[in-house]
mmCIF file of C-alpha atoms and ligand atoms in Angstrom:
data_model
loop_
_atom_site.group_PDB
_atom_site.id
_atom_site.type_symbol
_atom_site.label_atom_id
_atom_site.label_comp_id
_atom_site.label_asym_id
_atom_site.label_seq_id
_atom_site.Cartn_x
_atom_site.Cartn_y
_atom_site.Cartn_z
ATOM 1 C CA MET A 1 -34.720 -5.179 -20.950
ATOM 2 C CA ASN A 2 -33.696 -6.658 -24.241
ATOM 3 C CA THR A 3 -33.326 -10.321 -23.127
ATOM 4 C CA GLN A 4 -32.382 -11.472 -26.430
ATOM 5 C CA HIS A 5 -29.454 -9.402 -26.803
ATOM 6 C CA LEU A 6 -28.186 -10.347 -23.336
ATOM 7 C CA ILE A 7 -28.682 -14.098 -24.440
ATOM 8 C CA ASP A 8 -26.750 -13.537 -27.855
ATOM 9 C CA THR A 9 -23.859 -11.789 -26.125
ATOM 10 C CA ALA A 10 -23.402 -14.421 -23.535
ATOM 11 C CA ARG A 11 -23.179 -17.025 -26.027
ATOM 12 C CA ALA A 12 -21.030 -14.942 -28.211
ATOM 13 C CA LEU A 13 -18.700 -14.832 -25.555
ATOM 14 C CA VAL A 14 -18.168 -18.528 -25.076
ATOM 15 C CA ALA A 15 -18.744 -19.312 -29.141
ATOM 16 C CA ASP A 16 -15.671 -20.878 -31.167
ATOM 17 C CA ASP A 17 -13.769 -22.180 -28.182
ATOM 18 C CA LYS A 18 -12.655 -18.243 -27.434
ATOM 19 C CA GLY A 19 -12.329 -16.958 -24.055
ATOM 20 C CA LEU A 20 -12.339 -13.802 -22.222
ATOM 21 C CA LEU A 21 -9.099 -11.856 -21.323
ATOM 22 C CA ALA A 22 -9.592 -10.299 -17.812
ATOM 23 C CA MET A 23 -7.369 -6.985 -17.923
ATOM 24 C CA ASP A 24 -9.349 -5.032 -15.127
ATOM 25 C CA GLU A 25 -6.787 -4.899 -12.430
ATOM 26 C CA SER A 26 -7.385 -1.699 -10.269
ATOM 27 C CA ASP A 27 -4.461 0.703 -10.272
ATOM 28 C CA PRO A 28 -3.017 -0.754 -6.830
ATOM 29 C CA THR A 29 -3.322 -4.399 -8.148
ATOM 30 C CA CYS A 30 -1.622 -3.329 -11.687
ATOM 31 C CA ASN A 31 1.172 -1.453 -9.764
ATOM 32 C CA LYS A 32 1.672 -4.637 -7.555
ATOM 33 C CA ARG A 33 2.111 -6.527 -10.827
ATOM 34 C CA PHE A 34 4.510 -3.993 -12.306
ATOM 35 C CA VAL A 35 6.682 -3.924 -9.058
ATOM 36 C CA ALA A 36 7.213 -7.654 -9.318
ATOM 37 C CA VAL A 37 8.963 -7.339 -12.764
ATOM 38 C CA LYS A 38 10.499 -3.924 -11.968
ATOM 39 C CA ILE A 39 8.249 -1.711 -14.310
ATOM 40 C CA PRO A 40 7.582 1.881 -13.153
ATOM 41 C CA GLN A 41 4.217 2.365 -11.492
ATOM 42 C CA THR A 42 2.992 5.153 -13.549
ATOM 43 C CA GLU A 43 -0.245 5.901 -15.233
ATOM 44 C CA GLU A 44 1.692 5.929 -18.697
ATOM 45 C CA ALA A 45 2.935 2.523 -18.144
ATOM 46 C CA ARG A 46 -0.440 1.103 -17.185
ATOM 47 C CA ARG A 47 -1.810 2.814 -20.324
ATOM 48 C CA ALA A 48 1.260 1.695 -22.473
ATOM 49 C CA TRP A 49 0.570 -2.071 -21.054
ATOM 50 C CA ARG A 50 -3.294 -2.066 -21.902
ATOM 51 C CA GLU A 51 -2.261 -0.617 -25.503
ATOM 52 C CA LEU A 52 0.164 -3.534 -25.840
ATOM 53 C CA ILE A 53 -2.674 -5.967 -24.733
ATOM 54 C CA VAL A 54 -5.478 -4.701 -27.005
ATOM 55 C CA THR A 55 -3.184 -4.045 -29.992
ATOM 56 C CA THR A 56 -1.801 -7.752 -30.138
ATOM 57 C CA PRO A 57 -2.221 -9.302 -33.668
ATOM 58 C CA GLY A 58 -4.589 -11.849 -34.168
ATOM 59 C CA LEU A 59 -6.032 -11.765 -30.411
ATOM 60 C CA SER A 60 -9.609 -12.112 -31.721
ATOM 61 C CA GLU A 61 -8.847 -15.384 -32.955
ATOM 62 C CA SER A 62 -8.870 -16.804 -29.491
ATOM 63 C CA ILE A 63 -10.264 -13.933 -27.516
ATOM 64 C CA SER A 64 -13.844 -13.081 -27.776
ATOM 65 C CA GLY A 65 -14.260 -10.387 -24.785
ATOM 66 C CA ALA A 66 -11.978 -8.219 -22.813
ATOM 67 C CA ILE A 67 -12.959 -7.168 -19.361
ATOM 68 C CA LEU A 68 -11.612 -3.508 -18.764
ATOM 69 C CA TYR A 69 -10.836 -1.515 -15.647
ATOM 70 C CA ASP A 70 -12.875 1.629 -15.481
ATOM 71 C CA ALA A 71 -9.875 4.064 -16.303
ATOM 72 C CA THR A 72 -9.272 2.036 -19.424
ATOM 73 C CA ILE A 73 -12.620 2.807 -20.789
ATOM 74 C CA ARG A 74 -11.075 6.336 -21.489
ATOM 75 C CA GLN A 75 -7.588 5.599 -22.270
ATOM 76 C CA GLN A 76 -6.203 6.010 -25.976
ATOM 77 C CA SER A 77 -3.517 4.463 -27.880
ATOM 78 C CA LYS A 78 -0.254 6.401 -28.563
ATOM 79 C CA ASN A 79 -1.970 7.558 -32.053
ATOM 80 C CA GLY A 80 -5.098 8.893 -30.373
ATOM 81 C CA MET A 81 -7.511 5.859 -30.932
ATOM 82 C CA PRO A 82 -9.752 5.086 -27.713
ATOM 83 C CA LEU A 83 -8.668 1.470 -26.612
ATOM 84 C CA ILE A 84 -12.220 0.198 -26.718
ATOM 85 C CA LYS A 85 -12.379 1.212 -30.446
ATOM 86 C CA VAL A 86 -9.288 -0.727 -31.069
ATOM 87 C CA LEU A 87 -10.971 -3.744 -29.219
ATOM 88 C CA ALA A 88 -14.222 -3.077 -31.416
ATOM 89 C CA GLU A 89 -12.372 -2.724 -34.634
ATOM 90 C CA ALA A 90 -10.744 -6.194 -33.905
ATOM 91 C CA GLY A 91 -14.181 -7.780 -33.051
ATOM 92 C CA ILE A 92 -13.289 -7.929 -29.311
ATOM 93 C CA ILE A 93 -16.308 -7.362 -27.236
ATOM 94 C CA ALA A 94 -15.314 -5.010 -24.341
ATOM 95 C CA GLY A 95 -16.794 -5.207 -20.938
ATOM 96 C CA ILE A 96 -16.126 -3.244 -17.700
ATOM 97 C CA LYS A 97 -15.478 -3.993 -14.007
ATOM 98 C CA VAL A 98 -18.559 -2.721 -12.135
ATOM 99 C CA ASP A 99 -17.265 -3.140 -8.691
ATOM 100 C CA ALA A 100 -15.236 -0.791 -6.666
ATOM 101 C CA GLY A 101 -12.674 -3.103 -5.101
ATOM 102 C CA ALA A 102 -12.661 -5.401 -2.253
ATOM 103 C CA LYS A 103 -13.071 -4.800 1.413
ATOM 104 C CA ASP A 104 -13.162 -6.958 4.527
ATOM 105 C CA MET A 105 -16.477 -8.159 5.457
ATOM 106 C CA ALA A 106 -17.677 -7.115 8.786
ATOM 107 C CA ALA A 107 -18.231 -10.116 11.166
ATOM 108 C CA HIS A 108 -16.764 -12.412 8.749
ATOM 109 C CA PRO A 109 -12.877 -12.824 9.145
ATOM 110 C CA GLY A 110 -11.280 -14.224 6.146
ATOM 111 C CA GLU A 111 -14.180 -13.247 3.876
ATOM 112 C CA LYS A 112 -14.332 -10.133 1.569
ATOM 113 C CA ILE A 113 -17.064 -8.387 -0.374
ATOM 114 C CA THR A 114 -16.621 -6.033 -3.357
ATOM 115 C CA ARG A 115 -17.771 -2.454 -2.774
ATOM 116 C CA SER A 116 -20.564 -0.937 -4.721
ATOM 117 C CA GLY A 117 -19.538 0.390 -8.126
ATOM 118 C CA ARG A 118 -21.470 2.280 -10.672
ATOM 119 C CA ILE A 119 -23.476 0.553 -13.375
ATOM 120 C CA ALA A 120 -23.169 2.276 -16.484
ATOM 121 C CA ARG A 121 -25.399 2.515 -19.349
ATOM 122 C CA SER A 122 -22.560 1.908 -22.152
ATOM 123 C CA SER A 123 -22.847 1.347 -25.927
ATOM 124 C CA HIS A 124 -19.320 -0.368 -25.501
ATOM 125 C CA GLY A 125 -19.513 -2.281 -22.151
ATOM 126 C CA ILE A 126 -21.682 -5.533 -22.470
ATOM 127 C CA CYS A 127 -20.144 -7.442 -19.942
ATOM 128 C CA SER A 128 -19.190 -6.933 -16.483
ATOM 129 C CA ASP A 129 -17.474 -8.382 -13.592
ATOM 130 C CA GLY A 130 -17.559 -8.404 -9.549
ATOM 131 C CA ARG A 131 -15.552 -10.706 -7.173
ATOM 132 C CA PRO A 132 -16.586 -11.635 -3.826
ATOM 133 C CA PHE A 133 -14.204 -14.192 -2.104
ATOM 134 C CA CYS A 134 -13.323 -16.202 0.649
ATOM 135 C CA GLN A 135 -10.673 -18.110 2.171
ATOM 136 C CA VAL A 136 -11.242 -21.779 2.961
ATOM 137 C CA ALA A 137 -8.738 -22.474 5.206
ATOM 138 C CA ARG A 138 -9.448 -20.561 8.425
ATOM 139 C CA GLY A 139 -12.781 -21.548 10.222
ATOM 140 C CA ASN A 140 -15.653 -23.128 8.670
ATOM 141 C CA TYR A 141 -16.045 -20.687 5.540
ATOM 142 C CA PRO A 142 -18.257 -19.794 4.016
ATOM 143 C CA ARG A 143 -20.585 -18.651 6.700
ATOM 144 C CA ARG A 144 -23.991 -18.927 6.043
ATOM 145 C CA GLY A 145 -24.997 -15.122 5.500
ATOM 146 C CA TYR A 146 -22.207 -14.527 3.179
ATOM 147 C CA PRO A 147 -23.631 -14.660 -0.379
ATOM 148 C CA GLN A 148 -26.640 -13.160 0.709
ATOM 149 C CA LEU A 149 -25.137 -10.377 1.919
ATOM 150 C CA ARG A 150 -22.882 -9.800 -0.893
ATOM 151 C CA LEU A 151 -25.662 -9.929 -3.250
ATOM 152 C CA HIS A 152 -27.910 -7.536 -1.379
ATOM 153 C CA ARG A 153 -25.378 -5.085 -0.135
ATOM 154 C CA GLY A 154 -27.820 -2.575 0.990
ATOM 155 C CA GLN A 155 -29.601 -2.545 -2.219
ATOM 156 C CA ARG A 156 -32.946 -4.208 -3.117
ATOM 157 C CA THR A 157 -31.432 -5.681 -6.229
ATOM 158 C CA CYS A 158 -28.149 -7.552 -6.637
ATOM 159 C CA ILE A 159 -25.530 -6.378 -9.211
ATOM 160 C CA GLY A 160 -26.335 -9.228 -11.725
ATOM 161 C CA ALA A 161 -30.090 -7.914 -12.266
ATOM 162 C CA LEU A 162 -28.927 -4.400 -12.201
ATOM 163 C CA CYS A 163 -26.577 -5.204 -15.027
ATOM 164 C CA GLN A 164 -29.033 -6.900 -16.960
ATOM 165 C CA GLU A 165 -31.533 -3.970 -16.775
ATOM 166 C CA SER A 166 -28.577 -1.895 -18.096
ATOM 167 C CA GLY A 167 -27.878 -4.048 -21.095
ATOM 168 C CA LEU A 168 -24.974 -5.689 -19.550
ATOM 169 C CA VAL A 169 -24.235 -9.335 -19.417
ATOM 170 C CA PRO A 170 -23.165 -9.943 -15.736
ATOM 171 C CA ILE A 171 -20.307 -12.009 -15.268
ATOM 172 C CA VAL A 172 -20.677 -13.318 -11.663
ATOM 173 C CA GLU A 173 -17.516 -14.030 -10.105
ATOM 174 C CA PRO A 174 -17.418 -15.854 -6.748
ATOM 175 C CA GLU A 175 -14.022 -16.833 -5.780
ATOM 176 C CA VAL A 176 -12.761 -19.438 -3.130
ATOM 177 C CA LEU A 177 -9.212 -18.568 -2.778
ATOM 178 C CA MET A 178 -6.175 -21.175 -3.308
ATOM 179 C CA ASP A 179 -4.528 -19.637 -0.033
ATOM 180 C CA GLY A 180 -4.317 -22.219 2.576
ATOM 181 C CA GLU A 181 -3.798 -25.916 3.400
ATOM 182 C CA HIS A 182 -7.160 -27.372 2.584
ATOM 183 C CA SER A 183 -7.557 -30.501 0.401
ATOM 184 C CA LEU A 184 -9.139 -30.799 -2.886
ATOM 185 C CA GLN A 185 -12.248 -32.413 -1.327
ATOM 186 C CA ARG A 186 -12.646 -29.346 1.243
ATOM 187 C CA CYS A 187 -12.277 -26.864 -1.756
ATOM 188 C CA GLY A 188 -14.944 -28.765 -3.561
ATOM 189 C CA GLU A 189 -17.392 -28.588 -0.415
ATOM 190 C CA VAL A 190 -16.962 -24.858 -0.020
ATOM 191 C CA THR A 191 -17.241 -24.207 -3.739
ATOM 192 C CA GLU A 192 -20.550 -26.128 -4.001
ATOM 193 C CA GLN A 193 -21.793 -24.247 -0.824
ATOM 194 C CA VAL A 194 -20.833 -20.904 -2.452
ATOM 195 C CA LEU A 195 -22.411 -21.610 -5.927
ATOM 196 C CA ARG A 196 -25.878 -22.933 -4.277
ATOM 197 C CA ALA A 197 -26.183 -19.789 -2.371
ATOM 198 C CA VAL A 198 -24.901 -17.445 -5.355
ATOM 199 C CA PHE A 199 -27.447 -19.146 -7.672
ATOM 200 C CA HIS A 200 -30.309 -19.063 -5.042
ATOM 201 C CA GLN A 201 -29.989 -15.275 -4.601
ATOM 202 C CA LEU A 202 -29.443 -15.074 -8.668
ATOM 203 C CA TYR A 203 -33.239 -16.812 -8.653
ATOM 204 C CA LEU A 204 -34.581 -14.462 -6.110
ATOM 205 C CA GLN A 205 -33.390 -11.483 -7.916
ATOM 206 C CA ARG A 206 -34.857 -12.839 -11.061
ATOM 207 C CA VAL A 207 -31.447 -12.699 -13.031
ATOM 208 C CA LYS A 208 -31.910 -14.342 -16.305
ATOM 209 C CA LEU A 209 -29.412 -17.198 -16.111
ATOM 210 C CA GLU A 210 -29.232 -17.722 -20.071
ATOM 211 C CA GLY A 211 -27.875 -13.949 -20.303
ATOM 212 C CA MET A 212 -24.943 -14.359 -17.713
ATOM 213 C CA LEU A 213 -21.864 -16.144 -17.370
ATOM 214 C CA LEU A 214 -20.460 -17.615 -14.421
ATOM 215 C CA LYS A 215 -16.690 -16.941 -13.542
ATOM 216 C CA PRO A 216 -15.687 -19.091 -10.691
ATOM 217 C CA ASN A 217 -12.588 -20.772 -9.183
ATOM 218 C CA MET A 218 -11.597 -24.378 -10.255
ATOM 219 C CA VAL A 219 -11.537 -26.868 -7.354
ATOM 220 C CA LEU A 220 -8.364 -26.929 -6.402
ATOM 221 C CA PRO A 221 -6.404 -27.969 -3.120
ATOM 222 C CA GLY A 222 -4.853 -25.249 -1.114
ATOM 223 C CA LEU A 223 -1.288 -24.111 -2.180
ATOM 224 C CA GLY A 224 -0.061 -25.268 1.129
ATOM 225 C CA CYS A 225 -1.732 -28.605 1.072
ATOM 226 C CA SER A 226 0.645 -31.319 1.230
ATOM 227 C CA LYS A 227 -1.183 -33.636 -1.165
ATOM 228 C CA GLN A 228 -1.375 -31.695 -4.898
ATOM 229 C CA ALA A 229 -3.641 -32.993 -7.201
ATOM 230 C CA THR A 230 -3.020 -33.957 -10.682
ATOM 231 C CA ALA A 231 -4.991 -31.968 -13.590
ATOM 232 C CA ASP A 232 -7.217 -35.171 -14.079
ATOM 233 C CA GLU A 233 -8.155 -35.067 -10.425
ATOM 234 C CA VAL A 234 -9.031 -31.297 -10.397
ATOM 235 C CA ALA A 235 -11.080 -31.683 -13.532
ATOM 236 C CA ALA A 236 -13.121 -34.763 -11.992
ATOM 237 C CA ALA A 237 -13.422 -32.767 -8.857
ATOM 238 C CA THR A 238 -14.555 -29.355 -10.715
ATOM 239 C CA ILE A 239 -17.057 -30.942 -12.985
ATOM 240 C CA SER A 240 -18.756 -33.107 -10.383
ATOM 241 C CA CYS A 241 -19.156 -29.791 -7.938
ATOM 242 C CA PHE A 242 -20.402 -27.821 -11.051
ATOM 243 C CA LEU A 243 -22.919 -30.406 -12.199
ATOM 244 C CA ARG A 244 -24.458 -30.453 -8.788
ATOM 245 C CA ALA A 245 -24.497 -26.693 -8.267
ATOM 246 C CA VAL A 246 -24.754 -24.676 -11.648
ATOM 247 C CA PRO A 247 -28.001 -24.781 -13.512
ATOM 248 C CA ALA A 248 -28.040 -26.028 -17.041
ATOM 249 C CA ALA A 249 -29.536 -22.619 -18.194
ATOM 250 C CA VAL A 250 -26.272 -20.586 -17.836
ATOM 251 C CA PRO A 251 -24.350 -20.796 -21.086
ATOM 252 C CA GLY A 252 -20.877 -20.847 -19.822
ATOM 253 C CA ILE A 253 -18.498 -21.113 -17.188
ATOM 254 C CA ALA A 254 -15.346 -19.022 -17.496
ATOM 255 C CA PHE A 255 -12.932 -19.770 -14.927
ATOM 256 C CA LEU A 256 -10.803 -17.253 -13.413
ATOM 257 C CA SER A 257 -7.050 -18.393 -12.722
ATOM 258 C CA GLY A 258 -6.621 -17.388 -9.260
ATOM 259 C CA GLY A 259 -2.821 -17.369 -9.224
ATOM 260 C CA GLN A 260 -2.121 -20.522 -11.063
ATOM 261 C CA THR A 261 0.730 -20.249 -13.541
ATOM 262 C CA GLY A 262 -0.331 -20.061 -17.207
ATOM 263 C CA GLU A 263 0.562 -23.847 -17.913
ATOM 264 C CA LEU A 264 -1.500 -25.166 -15.087
ATOM 265 C CA ALA A 265 -4.327 -23.361 -15.662
ATOM 266 C CA SER A 266 -4.307 -24.360 -19.415
ATOM 267 C CA ALA A 267 -3.689 -28.119 -18.546
ATOM 268 C CA ARG A 268 -6.261 -28.203 -15.933
ATOM 269 C CA LEU A 269 -9.046 -26.566 -18.273
ATOM 270 C CA ASN A 270 -7.982 -29.239 -21.210
ATOM 271 C CA ALA A 271 -8.208 -31.989 -18.824
ATOM 272 C CA MET A 272 -11.859 -30.771 -18.016
ATOM 273 C CA ASN A 273 -12.757 -30.633 -21.652
ATOM 274 C CA LEU A 274 -11.125 -33.781 -22.697
ATOM 275 C CA ARG A 275 -12.853 -35.617 -19.770
ATOM 276 C CA VAL A 276 -16.232 -34.586 -20.932
ATOM 277 C CA LYS A 277 -15.740 -33.318 -24.648
ATOM 278 C CA SER A 278 -19.396 -32.457 -25.509
ATOM 279 C CA GLY A 279 -21.562 -33.848 -22.515
ATOM 280 C CA LEU A 280 -22.103 -30.677 -20.355
ATOM 281 C CA PRO A 281 -24.721 -28.253 -20.378
ATOM 282 C CA TRP A 282 -22.382 -25.482 -20.350
ATOM 283 C CA ALA A 283 -19.412 -24.211 -22.127
ATOM 284 C CA LEU A 284 -16.034 -24.754 -20.153
ATOM 285 C CA GLY A 285 -14.031 -21.790 -20.737
ATOM 286 C CA PHE A 286 -11.848 -19.105 -19.224
ATOM 287 C CA SER A 287 -11.667 -15.473 -18.318
ATOM 288 C CA PHE A 288 -7.855 -15.128 -17.183
ATOM 289 C CA ALA A 289 -6.026 -12.457 -15.925
ATOM 290 C CA ARG A 290 -2.659 -13.597 -14.750
ATOM 291 C CA ALA A 291 -2.400 -16.904 -16.362
ATOM 292 C CA ILE A 292 -2.653 -15.032 -19.764
ATOM 293 C CA GLN A 293 -0.884 -11.775 -18.892
ATOM 294 C CA GLN A 294 2.058 -12.572 -16.621
ATOM 295 C CA PRO A 295 4.592 -14.067 -18.893
ATOM 296 C CA ALA A 296 3.945 -11.252 -21.451
ATOM 297 C CA LEU A 297 4.547 -8.673 -18.666
ATOM 298 C CA GLY A 298 7.539 -10.465 -17.790
ATOM 299 C CA ILE A 299 9.032 -9.907 -21.262
ATOM 300 C CA TRP A 300 7.706 -6.437 -21.900
ATOM 301 C CA GLN A 301 9.395 -4.872 -18.728
ATOM 302 C CA GLY A 302 8.045 -1.321 -19.955
ATOM 303 C CA GLU A 303 10.288 -1.347 -22.849
ATOM 304 C CA GLU A 304 9.168 -0.350 -26.449
ATOM 305 C CA GLY A 305 11.621 -2.623 -28.019
ATOM 306 C CA ASN A 306 10.013 -5.733 -26.149
ATOM 307 C CA VAL A 307 6.223 -5.154 -27.380
ATOM 308 C CA LYS A 308 6.292 -7.458 -29.990
ATOM 309 C CA ALA A 309 7.845 -10.381 -28.144
ATOM 310 C CA ALA A 310 5.344 -9.503 -25.342
ATOM 311 C CA GLN A 311 2.466 -9.648 -27.637
ATOM 312 C CA GLN A 312 3.559 -13.067 -28.984
ATOM 313 C CA ALA A 313 3.668 -14.487 -25.382
ATOM 314 C CA LEU A 314 0.252 -13.014 -24.591
ATOM 315 C CA LEU A 315 -1.088 -14.557 -27.894
ATOM 316 C CA HIS A 316 0.710 -17.879 -27.127
ATOM 317 C CA ARG A 317 -1.305 -18.039 -23.905
ATOM 318 C CA ALA A 318 -4.574 -17.227 -25.209
ATOM 319 C CA ARG A 319 -4.227 -19.792 -28.242
ATOM 320 C CA CYS A 320 -3.081 -22.557 -25.477
ATOM 321 C CA ASN A 321 -6.333 -22.028 -23.786
ATOM 322 C CA GLN A 322 -8.383 -22.060 -26.831
ATOM 323 C CA ALA A 323 -6.726 -25.350 -27.620
ATOM 324 C CA ALA A 324 -7.626 -26.183 -23.896
ATOM 325 C CA ARG A 325 -11.230 -25.671 -24.562
ATOM 326 C CA ARG A 326 -11.176 -28.041 -27.308
ATOM 327 C CA GLY A 327 -9.006 -30.761 -25.377
ATOM 328 C CA GLU A 328 -6.215 -30.235 -27.617
ATOM 329 C CA TYR A 329 -3.790 -28.617 -25.224
ATOM 330 C CA ASN A 330 -0.527 -30.540 -24.526
ATOM 331 C CA ALA A 331 2.845 -29.589 -23.012
ATOM 332 C CA ALA A 332 4.431 -29.928 -26.178
ATOM 333 C CA MET A 333 2.695 -26.704 -27.044
ATOM 334 C CA GLU A 334 4.629 -24.966 -24.538
ATOM 335 C CA LEU A 335 7.951 -26.381 -26.137
ATOM 336 C CA MET A 336 7.121 -25.160 -29.533
ATOM 337 C CA PRO A 337 9.234 -21.960 -30.326
ATOM 338 C CA HIS A 338 7.105 -19.018 -30.663
ATOM 339 C CA PRO A 339 8.396 -15.418 -31.181
ATOM 340 C CA GLY A 340 7.455 -14.534 -27.330
ATOM 341 C CA SER A 341 9.070 -17.866 -25.765
ATOM 342 C CA PRO A 342 12.042 -17.285 -23.366
ATOM 343 C CA ALA A 343 14.476 -18.606 -25.721
ATOM 344 C CA SER A 344 13.512 -16.404 -28.552
ATOM 345 C CA THR A 345 13.128 -13.536 -26.483
ATOM 346 C CA SER A 346 16.751 -13.594 -25.136
ATOM 347 C CA ALA A 347 17.852 -14.018 -28.819
ATOM 348 C CA ALA A 348 15.838 -10.628 -29.742
ATOM 349 C CA ARG A 349 17.333 -8.541 -27.097
HETATM 350 P P1 13P B 1 -7.025 -14.000 -12.461
HETATM 351 O O1 13P B 1 -7.258 -14.991 -13.720
HETATM 352 O O2 13P B 1 -5.769 -13.641 -12.269
HETATM 353 O O3 13P B 1 -7.473 -14.963 -11.094
HETATM 354 O O4 13P B 1 -7.991 -12.820 -12.454
HETATM 355 C C1 13P B 1 -9.288 -12.733 -13.083
HETATM 356 C C2 13P B 1 -9.922 -11.600 -13.063
HETATM 357 O O5 13P B 1 -11.075 -11.443 -13.144
HETATM 358 C C3 13P B 1 -9.138 -10.342 -12.472
HETATM 359 O O6 13P B 1 -9.831 -9.304 -12.373
#
């Protein structure tokens, strides 16, 4: 195992206040997002959407890496260039989702594990992804066996260790879902429990913490909770939870967005970075899918004529999140006209 390569890659993924763009939706998930904005659920539409994303001019200024779905590794642009080559030429590190989707976990209602995927040795894919998740609200989740079972999964080694053996930086993604009526405090308790169990397993499996990234949920009240939290409250709860549970050797925490709007995800990430500036052991960054892609998808609607405006909207969200890493994001950034903003988009149509 080339440990230095893993460490260098993990650090590069969080350097320069850049972040990750998750574009690893499985076909069914991608189709679900397309249905919501009336885009046909075809293979060609999925390919065209991914081409739109990776060919966005200037994306590499705020995005260090892109996590791809298995099929995208083999997809090409309209003019025949493999999409992973487009990313490489832009200076964006390509990663691959290595799990094969989520399934219900036996005897643990409300919890899911990801199914075994393949771990390929690849000269392109140097980061990876895997997403066990649990709901807080029903019962007393997570149950004690959950992270252990998830990480062993009938194998003697966890996915993180297998990734590192194959030269891939594992992006370990435990998610406590926003669904439910639980409080901010309860989410913090459950998130801490999950993180402690995950890191215990990573230790037992000898995963090099310096050569991995953590991709967790922010600590948030459930969507149905009557008391929602301010960005500052979210920042305080998230940071104190992570300080207790995430070892300092981990170079970066790249949050998933979990269904938050783009604006909220940026505002909360910004509040965290503003609160601590440089006093934390790990970089606090992003690995968002919906919070970066969603506005652009709504603008694109599968139409060639909307590609440029959609790319501007995508770039705008990526830049907002880079600003949030610096603690420089503010609501005024959303008001500044940019070619993908709603006002200018309707003018362009
Ligand atoms: P969201 O940011 O939409 O939660 O997704 C993250 C992710 O990893 C998708 O695979």
